[in-house]
C-alpha cells in the first residue's frame, strides 16, 4: 500500500518528540483498512519533526507504508503506533498495537516498514573546490536535492563559508559536513597577536605559536615575556587567552 504526502511548509507548531504517537490512537473501534493510515500519520509527524530539527529549507517528502504478508485485523478498542526504528527516514519501522479486550483477548501487534523520500534546498558546490581551499560564498549554491540517505547535508551556506574541503568537491556535489574542516589559522612558529579585552579595555601583546590550530581551538603561545600560556585561536594570526570568555 502506498501513501504519499508532500509537505511544503514547516511553520506550524509541532509536538515534542516521543516514541509513542498519541495522535494515532483511537478509542473507538478501528477497522483493518484504517491501520495503515494511522501508521502514515505517525510517520508523517516524525519526518516533520526530523526536518524541523535539521532546519531544512522547503522540505518535501513522499511516504510509502509497506504492508507485510500477514493479514490485518480490526481492533475493537484502540490502536497505538510506536516508532521502533526511525533513525533513517529512508527506512523506518513502526509498530501498530491493538490493546484488545483485556482478558477476552483480541489484541495484536503488527510491524510496518515505512520509507520516506525527502528532498530540500541544500548547499551544493557551484565551483570545483580543491582540497584545502577555503570556501567562499561564490563556491556555494542552494538547490533542491534528495537527502533521504544524507545525514550531514548543509542547509545554510553561512555554516560552511570559511571552512575548507578535506578532498576535492566537484561542481554540483552536495557539501557534507564530514568532508569539511575548519582551516588552520595559526601554524606552529607563527608570530601572533595575543588580544585580551575586558570592560571595553583591550590589551595586545605579541607572541609565538607553539602549536597549530583552527578557529576556536586552543594552542600554546609563548608571550613576549617568555611565559607560555594557553590561548584560543580567534582569527588568522590572532589568539585570545583561554581563560577569557570566547570573543563574539
PDB file of C-alpha atoms in Angstrom:
ATOM      1  CA  UNK A   1       0.000   0.000   0.000  1.00  0.00           C
ATOM      2  CA  UNK A   2       1.359   3.401  -0.945  1.00  0.00           C
ATOM      3  CA  UNK A   3       0.521   6.568   0.922  1.00  0.00           C
ATOM      4  CA  UNK A   4       2.064   9.830  -0.329  1.00  0.00           C
ATOM      5  CA  UNK A   5       2.283  13.219   1.360  1.00  0.00           C
ATOM      6  CA  UNK A   6       4.002  16.344   0.075  1.00  0.00           C
ATOM      7  CA  UNK A   7       4.756  18.987   2.689  1.00  0.00           C
ATOM      8  CA  UNK A   8       5.849  22.453   1.586  1.00  0.00           C
ATOM      9  CA  UNK A   9       5.544  24.389   4.854  1.00  0.00           C
ATOM     10  CA  UNK A  10       7.052  23.609   8.269  1.00  0.00           C
ATOM     11  CA  UNK A  11       5.868  26.708  10.078  1.00  0.00           C
ATOM     12  CA  UNK A  12       3.107  25.033  12.053  1.00  0.00           C
ATOM     13  CA  UNK A  13       3.622  24.072  15.640  1.00  0.00           C
ATOM     14  CA  UNK A  14       4.828  20.512  16.232  1.00  0.00           C
ATOM     15  CA  UNK A  15       4.627  18.404  19.350  1.00  0.00           C
ATOM     16  CA  UNK A  16       7.780  17.467  21.223  1.00  0.00           C
ATOM     17  CA  UNK A  17       9.351  14.147  20.258  1.00  0.00           C
ATOM     18  CA  UNK A  18       8.059  10.869  21.640  1.00  0.00           C
ATOM     19  CA  UNK A  19       8.323   7.269  20.518  1.00  0.00           C
ATOM     20  CA  UNK A  20       4.578   6.889  21.110  1.00  0.00           C
ATOM     21  CA  UNK A  21       2.429   8.856  18.707  1.00  0.00           C
ATOM     22  CA  UNK A  22      -0.748   9.575  20.635  1.00  0.00           C
ATOM     23  CA  UNK A  23      -2.287  11.301  17.627  1.00  0.00           C
ATOM     24  CA  UNK A  24      -2.504   7.822  16.131  1.00  0.00           C
ATOM     25  CA  UNK A  25      -4.505   6.348  18.983  1.00  0.00           C
ATOM     26  CA  UNK A  26      -8.278   5.982  18.655  1.00  0.00           C
ATOM     27  CA  UNK A  27     -10.567   4.934  21.496  1.00  0.00           C
ATOM     28  CA  UNK A  28     -13.298   3.916  19.040  1.00  0.00           C
ATOM     29  CA  UNK A  29     -13.089   0.603  17.152  1.00  0.00           C
ATOM     30  CA  UNK A  30     -10.621   0.692  14.261  1.00  0.00           C
ATOM     31  CA  UNK A  31     -11.213  -1.184  11.010  1.00  0.00           C
ATOM     32  CA  UNK A  32      -8.346  -3.085   9.398  1.00  0.00           C
ATOM     33  CA  UNK A  33      -8.089  -0.725   6.429  1.00  0.00           C
ATOM     34  CA  UNK A  34      -7.584   2.278   8.727  1.00  0.00           C
ATOM     35  CA  UNK A  35      -4.495   0.876  10.462  1.00  0.00           C
ATOM     36  CA  UNK A  36      -2.002   1.780   7.667  1.00  0.00           C
ATOM     37  CA  UNK A  37      -3.418   5.329   7.688  1.00  0.00           C
ATOM     38  CA  UNK A  38      -2.587   5.625  11.380  1.00  0.00           C
ATOM     39  CA  UNK A  39       0.958   4.467  10.647  1.00  0.00           C
ATOM     40  CA  UNK A  40       1.236   7.012   7.839  1.00  0.00           C
ATOM     41  CA  UNK A  41       0.140   9.816  10.205  1.00  0.00           C
ATOM     42  CA  UNK A  42       2.720   8.760  12.795  1.00  0.00           C
ATOM     43  CA  UNK A  43       5.474   8.590  10.165  1.00  0.00           C
ATOM     44  CA  UNK A  44       4.489  11.993   8.764  1.00  0.00           C
ATOM     45  CA  UNK A  45       4.657  13.518  12.245  1.00  0.00           C
ATOM     46  CA  UNK A  46       8.088  12.017  12.828  1.00  0.00           C
ATOM     47  CA  UNK A  47       9.514  13.228   9.495  1.00  0.00           C
ATOM     48  CA  UNK A  48       8.136  16.719  10.127  1.00  0.00           C
ATOM     49  CA  UNK A  49       9.932  16.822  13.464  1.00  0.00           C
ATOM     50  CA  UNK A  50      13.107  15.452  11.912  1.00  0.00           C
ATOM     51  CA  UNK A  51      13.060  18.038   9.093  1.00  0.00           C
ATOM     52  CA  UNK A  52      12.328  20.869  11.529  1.00  0.00           C
ATOM     53  CA  UNK A  53      15.146  19.837  13.892  1.00  0.00           C
ATOM     54  CA  UNK A  54      17.622  19.921  10.988  1.00  0.00           C
ATOM     55  CA  UNK A  55      16.428  23.323   9.812  1.00  0.00           C
ATOM     56  CA  UNK A  56      15.687  22.023   6.321  1.00  0.00           C
ATOM     57  CA  UNK A  57      14.545  24.622   3.808  1.00  0.00           C
ATOM     58  CA  UNK A  58      11.343  23.966   1.851  1.00  0.00           C
ATOM     59  CA  UNK A  59      11.308  20.293   2.789  1.00  0.00           C
ATOM     60  CA  UNK A  60       9.092  17.961   0.769  1.00  0.00           C
ATOM     61  CA  UNK A  61       8.589  14.268   1.272  1.00  0.00           C
ATOM     62  CA  UNK A  62       6.749  11.217  -0.026  1.00  0.00           C
ATOM     63  CA  UNK A  63       5.794   8.492   2.420  1.00  0.00           C
ATOM     64  CA  UNK A  64       5.371   4.849   1.458  1.00  0.00           C
ATOM     65  CA  UNK A  65       3.815   2.479   4.001  1.00  0.00           C
ATOM     66  CA  UNK A  66       4.647  -1.144   3.214  1.00  0.00           C
ATOM     67  CA  UNK A  67       2.267  -3.824   4.446  1.00  0.00           C
ATOM     68  CA  UNK A  68       3.548  -7.247   5.358  1.00  0.00           C
ATOM     69  CA  UNK A  69       2.100 -10.565   4.233  1.00  0.00           C
ATOM     70  CA  UNK A  70       0.148 -11.167   7.460  1.00  0.00           C
ATOM     71  CA  UNK A  71      -3.491 -10.071   7.086  1.00  0.00           C
ATOM     72  CA  UNK A  72      -4.529  -7.054   9.111  1.00  0.00           C
ATOM     73  CA  UNK A  73      -7.362  -7.343  11.619  1.00  0.00           C
ATOM     74  CA  UNK A  74      -9.788  -4.829  13.056  1.00  0.00           C
ATOM     75  CA  UNK A  75      -9.322  -3.633  16.641  1.00  0.00           C
ATOM     76  CA  UNK A  76     -12.285  -3.361  18.974  1.00  0.00           C
ATOM     77  CA  UNK A  77     -10.654  -0.744  21.179  1.00  0.00           C
ATOM     78  CA  UNK A  78      -7.671   1.482  20.425  1.00  0.00           C
ATOM     79  CA  UNK A  79      -4.652   1.310  18.159  1.00  0.00           C
ATOM     80  CA  UNK A  80      -1.417   2.966  19.213  1.00  0.00           C
ATOM     81  CA  UNK A  81       1.513   3.470  16.853  1.00  0.00           C
ATOM     82  CA  UNK A  82       5.085   3.354  18.132  1.00  0.00           C
ATOM     83  CA  UNK A  83       8.312   4.117  16.304  1.00  0.00           C
ATOM     84  CA  UNK A  84      10.527   1.034  16.518  1.00  0.00           C
ATOM     85  CA  UNK A  85      13.371   2.480  14.432  1.00  0.00           C
ATOM     86  CA  UNK A  86      13.146   5.956  12.904  1.00  0.00           C
ATOM     87  CA  UNK A  87      16.809   6.934  12.667  1.00  0.00           C
ATOM     88  CA  UNK A  88      16.860   6.960   8.859  1.00  0.00           C
ATOM     89  CA  UNK A  89      13.735   8.354   7.145  1.00  0.00           C
ATOM     90  CA  UNK A  90      14.576   6.276   4.057  1.00  0.00           C
ATOM     91  CA  UNK A  91      13.766   3.110   6.002  1.00  0.00           C
ATOM     92  CA  UNK A  92      11.825   3.245   9.261  1.00  0.00           C
ATOM     93  CA  UNK A  93       9.908   0.671  11.276  1.00  0.00           C
ATOM     94  CA  UNK A  94       6.677   1.391  13.139  1.00  0.00           C
ATOM     95  CA  UNK A  95       4.588  -0.940  15.309  1.00  0.00           C
ATOM     96  CA  UNK A  96       0.789  -0.711  15.344  1.00  0.00           C
ATOM     97  CA  UNK A  97      -0.563  -2.164  18.598  1.00  0.00           C
ATOM     98  CA  UNK A  98      -4.166  -3.145  19.359  1.00  0.00           C
ATOM     99  CA  UNK A  99      -4.947  -3.201  23.070  1.00  0.00           C
ATOM    100  CA  UNK A 100      -7.762  -5.726  22.594  1.00  0.00           C
ATOM    101  CA  UNK A 101     -10.395  -6.555  25.183  1.00  0.00           C
ATOM    102  CA  UNK A 102      -8.167  -7.411  28.092  1.00  0.00           C
ATOM    103  CA  UNK A 103      -8.878 -10.902  29.427  1.00  0.00           C
ATOM    104  CA  UNK A 104     -11.033 -11.741  26.390  1.00  0.00           C
ATOM    105  CA  UNK A 105      -8.072 -11.210  24.068  1.00  0.00           C
ATOM    106  CA  UNK A 106      -8.321  -9.764  20.604  1.00  0.00           C
ATOM    107  CA  UNK A 107      -5.116  -7.744  20.853  1.00  0.00           C
ATOM    108  CA  UNK A 108      -2.357  -7.801  18.250  1.00  0.00           C
ATOM    109  CA  UNK A 109       0.918  -6.182  17.250  1.00  0.00           C
ATOM    110  CA  UNK A 110       1.841  -5.516  13.619  1.00  0.00           C
ATOM    111  CA  UNK A 111       5.098  -4.132  12.225  1.00  0.00           C
ATOM    112  CA  UNK A 112       5.214  -1.823   9.194  1.00  0.00           C
ATOM    113  CA  UNK A 113       8.185  -0.720   7.138  1.00  0.00           C
ATOM    114  CA  UNK A 114       7.896   2.961   6.172  1.00  0.00           C
ATOM    115  CA  UNK A 115      10.038   4.657   3.553  1.00  0.00           C
ATOM    116  CA  UNK A 116      10.226   8.443   3.283  1.00  0.00           C
ATOM    117  CA  UNK A 117      11.786  10.103   0.268  1.00  0.00           C
ATOM    118  CA  UNK A 118      12.858  13.547   1.472  1.00  0.00           C
ATOM    119  CA  UNK A 119      14.075  16.490  -0.578  1.00  0.00           C
ATOM    120  CA  UNK A 120      15.017  20.023   0.463  1.00  0.00           C
ATOM    121  CA  UNK A 121      17.049  23.018  -0.654  1.00  0.00           C
ATOM    122  CA  UNK A 122      20.589  22.270   0.471  1.00  0.00           C
ATOM    123  CA  UNK A 123      24.102  23.549  -0.218  1.00  0.00           C
ATOM    124  CA  UNK A 124      25.897  22.289  -3.337  1.00  0.00           C
ATOM    125  CA  UNK A 125      29.228  23.245  -4.874  1.00  0.00           C
ATOM    126  CA  UNK A 126      28.864  25.973  -7.508  1.00  0.00           C
ATOM    127  CA  UNK A 127      32.539  25.571  -8.479  1.00  0.00           C
ATOM    128  CA  UNK A 128      35.094  22.839  -8.075  1.00  0.00           C
ATOM    129  CA  UNK A 129      36.540  23.183  -4.574  1.00  0.00           C
ATOM    130  CA  UNK A 130      40.051  21.837  -4.292  1.00  0.00           C
ATOM    131  CA  UNK A 131      41.301  20.013  -1.211  1.00  0.00           C
ATOM    132  CA  UNK A 132      42.377  22.558   1.390  1.00  0.00           C
ATOM    133  CA  UNK A 133      40.706  25.505  -0.345  1.00  0.00           C
ATOM    134  CA  UNK A 134      38.887  27.933   1.944  1.00  0.00           C
ATOM    135  CA  UNK A 135      35.218  28.068   0.900  1.00  0.00           C
ATOM    136  CA  UNK A 136      33.647  31.403  -0.064  1.00  0.00           C
ATOM    137  CA  UNK A 137      30.093  32.494  -0.896  1.00  0.00           C
ATOM    138  CA  UNK A 138      30.896  32.210  -4.616  1.00  0.00           C
ATOM    139  CA  UNK A 139      31.617  28.494  -4.205  1.00  0.00           C
ATOM    140  CA  UNK A 140      28.121  27.677  -2.980  1.00  0.00           C
ATOM    141  CA  UNK A 141      24.578  27.433  -4.275  1.00  0.00           C
ATOM    142  CA  UNK A 142      21.232  26.250  -2.905  1.00  0.00           C
ATOM    143  CA  UNK A 143      19.295  23.648  -4.873  1.00  0.00           C
ATOM    144  CA  UNK A 144      16.637  21.044  -4.189  1.00  0.00           C
ATOM    145  CA  UNK A 145      18.138  17.603  -3.703  1.00  0.00           C
ATOM    146  CA  UNK A 146      17.134  14.183  -2.426  1.00  0.00           C
ATOM    147  CA  UNK A 147      18.541  13.862   1.105  1.00  0.00           C
ATOM    148  CA  UNK A 148      16.798  10.648   2.154  1.00  0.00           C
ATOM    149  CA  UNK A 149      20.126   8.944   2.800  1.00  0.00           C
ATOM    150  CA  UNK A 150      22.204  12.018   3.708  1.00  0.00           C
ATOM    151  CA  UNK A 151      22.642  12.650   7.410  1.00  0.00           C
ATOM    152  CA  UNK A 152      25.143  15.516   7.187  1.00  0.00           C
ATOM    153  CA  UNK A 153      23.945  17.814   4.402  1.00  0.00           C
ATOM    154  CA  UNK A 154      24.043  21.586   4.986  1.00  0.00           C
ATOM    155  CA  UNK A 155      21.007  23.891   4.748  1.00  0.00           C
ATOM    156  CA  UNK A 156      22.633  27.268   5.443  1.00  0.00           C
ATOM    157  CA  UNK A 157      25.627  28.399   3.331  1.00  0.00           C
ATOM    158  CA  UNK A 158      26.852  30.554   6.227  1.00  0.00           C
ATOM    159  CA  UNK A 159      27.641  27.383   8.151  1.00  0.00           C
ATOM    160  CA  UNK A 160      30.409  26.379   5.736  1.00  0.00           C
ATOM    161  CA  UNK A 161      31.827  29.698   4.496  1.00  0.00           C
ATOM    162  CA  UNK A 162      35.380  29.913   5.852  1.00  0.00           C
ATOM    163  CA  UNK A 163      35.791  26.139   6.162  1.00  0.00           C
ATOM    164  CA  UNK A 164      37.985  24.097   3.834  1.00  0.00           C
ATOM    165  CA  UNK A 165      37.446  20.889   1.889  1.00  0.00           C
ATOM    166  CA  UNK A 166      39.227  17.741   3.058  1.00  0.00           C
ATOM    167  CA  UNK A 167      39.101  16.464  -0.522  1.00  0.00           C
ATOM    168  CA  UNK A 168      38.216  17.865  -3.930  1.00  0.00           C
ATOM    169  CA  UNK A 169      34.491  18.628  -4.232  1.00  0.00           C
ATOM    170  CA  UNK A 170      33.144  18.543  -7.766  1.00  0.00           C
ATOM    171  CA  UNK A 171      30.726  21.054  -9.295  1.00  0.00           C
ATOM    172  CA  UNK A 172      27.155  20.179  -8.289  1.00  0.00           C
ATOM    173  CA  UNK A 173      28.248  17.862  -5.486  1.00  0.00           C
ATOM    174  CA  UNK A 174      26.432  18.054  -2.156  1.00  0.00           C
ATOM    175  CA  UNK A 175      28.527  19.613   0.595  1.00  0.00           C
ATOM    176  CA  UNK A 176      28.621  17.333   3.613  1.00  0.00           C
ATOM    177  CA  UNK A 177      29.990  18.329   7.000  1.00  0.00           C
ATOM    178  CA  UNK A 178      32.042  15.141   7.184  1.00  0.00           C
ATOM    179  CA  UNK A 179      34.100  16.224   4.167  1.00  0.00           C
ATOM    180  CA  UNK A 180      34.808  19.728   5.507  1.00  0.00           C
ATOM    181  CA  UNK A 181      37.253  21.042   8.084  1.00  0.00           C
ATOM    182  CA  UNK A 182      37.947  24.301   9.822  1.00  0.00           C
ATOM    183  CA  UNK A 183      41.075  25.805   8.224  1.00  0.00           C
ATOM    184  CA  UNK A 184      44.292  26.156  10.195  1.00  0.00           C
ATOM    185  CA  UNK A 185      44.576  29.857  11.034  1.00  0.00           C
ATOM    186  CA  UNK A 186      47.681  29.656  13.196  1.00  0.00           C
ATOM    187  CA  UNK A 187      50.717  27.495  12.438  1.00  0.00           C
ATOM    188  CA  UNK A 188      53.485  26.447  14.785  1.00  0.00           C
ATOM    189  CA  UNK A 189      56.183  29.112  14.837  1.00  0.00           C
ATOM    190  CA  UNK A 190      53.863  31.882  13.604  1.00  0.00           C
ATOM    191  CA  UNK A 191      54.059  35.308  15.210  1.00  0.00           C
ATOM    192  CA  UNK A 192      50.627  36.049  16.665  1.00  0.00           C
ATOM    193  CA  UNK A 193      48.838  38.854  18.440  1.00  0.00           C
ATOM    194  CA  UNK A 194      47.502  37.949  21.877  1.00  0.00           C
ATOM    195  CA  UNK A 195      44.403  40.102  22.332  1.00  0.00           C
ATOM    196  CA  UNK A 196      42.650  40.405  25.682  1.00  0.00           C
ATOM    197  CA  UNK A 197      39.519  42.519  26.133  1.00  0.00           C
ATOM    198  CA  UNK A 198      37.757  43.235  29.417  1.00  0.00           C
ATOM    199  CA  UNK A 199      35.371  46.040  30.362  1.00  0.00           C
ATOM    200  CA  UNK A 200      35.871  47.693  26.959  1.00  0.00           C
ATOM    201  CA  UNK A 201      39.639  47.811  27.517  1.00  0.00           C
ATOM    202  CA  UNK A 202      41.795  45.913  25.006  1.00  0.00           C
ATOM    203  CA  UNK A 203      45.408  44.896  25.578  1.00  0.00           C
ATOM    204  CA  UNK A 204      47.524  43.422  22.778  1.00  0.00           C
ATOM    205  CA  UNK A 205      50.814  41.541  23.187  1.00  0.00           C
ATOM    206  CA  UNK A 206      52.909  39.705  20.615  1.00  0.00           C
ATOM    207  CA  UNK A 207      53.777  36.063  20.945  1.00  0.00           C
ATOM    208  CA  UNK A 208      54.876  32.917  19.136  1.00  0.00           C
ATOM    209  CA  UNK A 209      52.538  29.983  18.497  1.00  0.00           C
ATOM    210  CA  UNK A 210      53.902  26.648  19.712  1.00  0.00           C
ATOM    211  CA  UNK A 211      51.061  24.664  18.153  1.00  0.00           C
ATOM    212  CA  UNK A 212      48.915  24.848  15.026  1.00  0.00           C
ATOM    213  CA  UNK A 213      45.191  25.466  15.410  1.00  0.00           C
ATOM    214  CA  UNK A 214      41.899  26.198  13.664  1.00  0.00           C
ATOM    215  CA  UNK A 215      39.436  28.812  14.839  1.00  0.00           C
ATOM    216  CA  UNK A 216      38.213  28.042  18.356  1.00  0.00           C
ATOM    217  CA  UNK A 217      40.944  25.530  19.145  1.00  0.00           C
ATOM    218  CA  UNK A 218      43.412  26.034  21.982  1.00  0.00           C
ATOM    219  CA  UNK A 219      47.146  26.332  21.389  1.00  0.00           C
ATOM    220  CA  UNK A 220      50.236  27.056  23.460  1.00  0.00           C
ATOM    221  CA  UNK A 221      51.721  30.508  22.934  1.00  0.00           C
ATOM    222  CA  UNK A 222      54.991  31.964  24.255  1.00  0.00           C
ATOM    223  CA  UNK A 223      54.331  35.626  25.003  1.00  0.00           C
ATOM    224  CA  UNK A 224      56.838  38.466  24.729  1.00  0.00           C
ATOM    225  CA  UNK A 225      57.786  37.954  28.390  1.00  0.00           C
ATOM    226  CA  UNK A 226      58.804  34.364  27.674  1.00  0.00           C
ATOM    227  CA  UNK A 227      55.872  32.817  29.528  1.00  0.00           C
ATOM    228  CA  UNK A 228      53.892  30.012  27.912  1.00  0.00           C
ATOM    229  CA  UNK A 229      50.116  30.447  28.093  1.00  0.00           C
ATOM    230  CA  UNK A 230      47.089  28.622  26.744  1.00  0.00           C
ATOM    231  CA  UNK A 231      45.254  30.654  24.127  1.00  0.00           C
ATOM    232  CA  UNK A 232      42.222  30.268  21.878  1.00  0.00           C
ATOM    233  CA  UNK A 233      42.556  30.916  18.137  1.00  0.00           C
ATOM    234  CA  UNK A 234      40.180  33.714  17.104  1.00  0.00           C
ATOM    235  CA  UNK A 235      41.397  34.536  13.592  1.00  0.00           C
ATOM    236  CA  UNK A 236      44.399  34.475  11.262  1.00  0.00           C
ATOM    237  CA  UNK A 237      47.421  35.281  13.442  1.00  0.00           C
ATOM    238  CA  UNK A 238      45.213  36.194  16.421  1.00  0.00           C
ATOM    239  CA  UNK A 239      44.607  34.442  19.730  1.00  0.00           C
ATOM    240  CA  UNK A 240      42.848  35.175  22.997  1.00  0.00           C
ATOM    241  CA  UNK A 241      43.796  33.942  26.472  1.00  0.00           C
ATOM    242  CA  UNK A 242      41.958  30.667  27.025  1.00  0.00           C
ATOM    243  CA  UNK A 243      40.644  31.702  30.448  1.00  0.00           C
ATOM    244  CA  UNK A 244      38.690  34.571  28.946  1.00  0.00           C
ATOM    245  CA  UNK A 245      35.133  34.173  27.529  1.00  0.00           C
ATOM    246  CA  UNK A 246      35.188  33.480  23.751  1.00  0.00           C
ATOM    247  CA  UNK A 247      35.104  36.648  21.644  1.00  0.00           C
ATOM    248  CA  UNK A 248      31.805  37.391  19.894  1.00  0.00           C
TER     249      UNK A 248
END
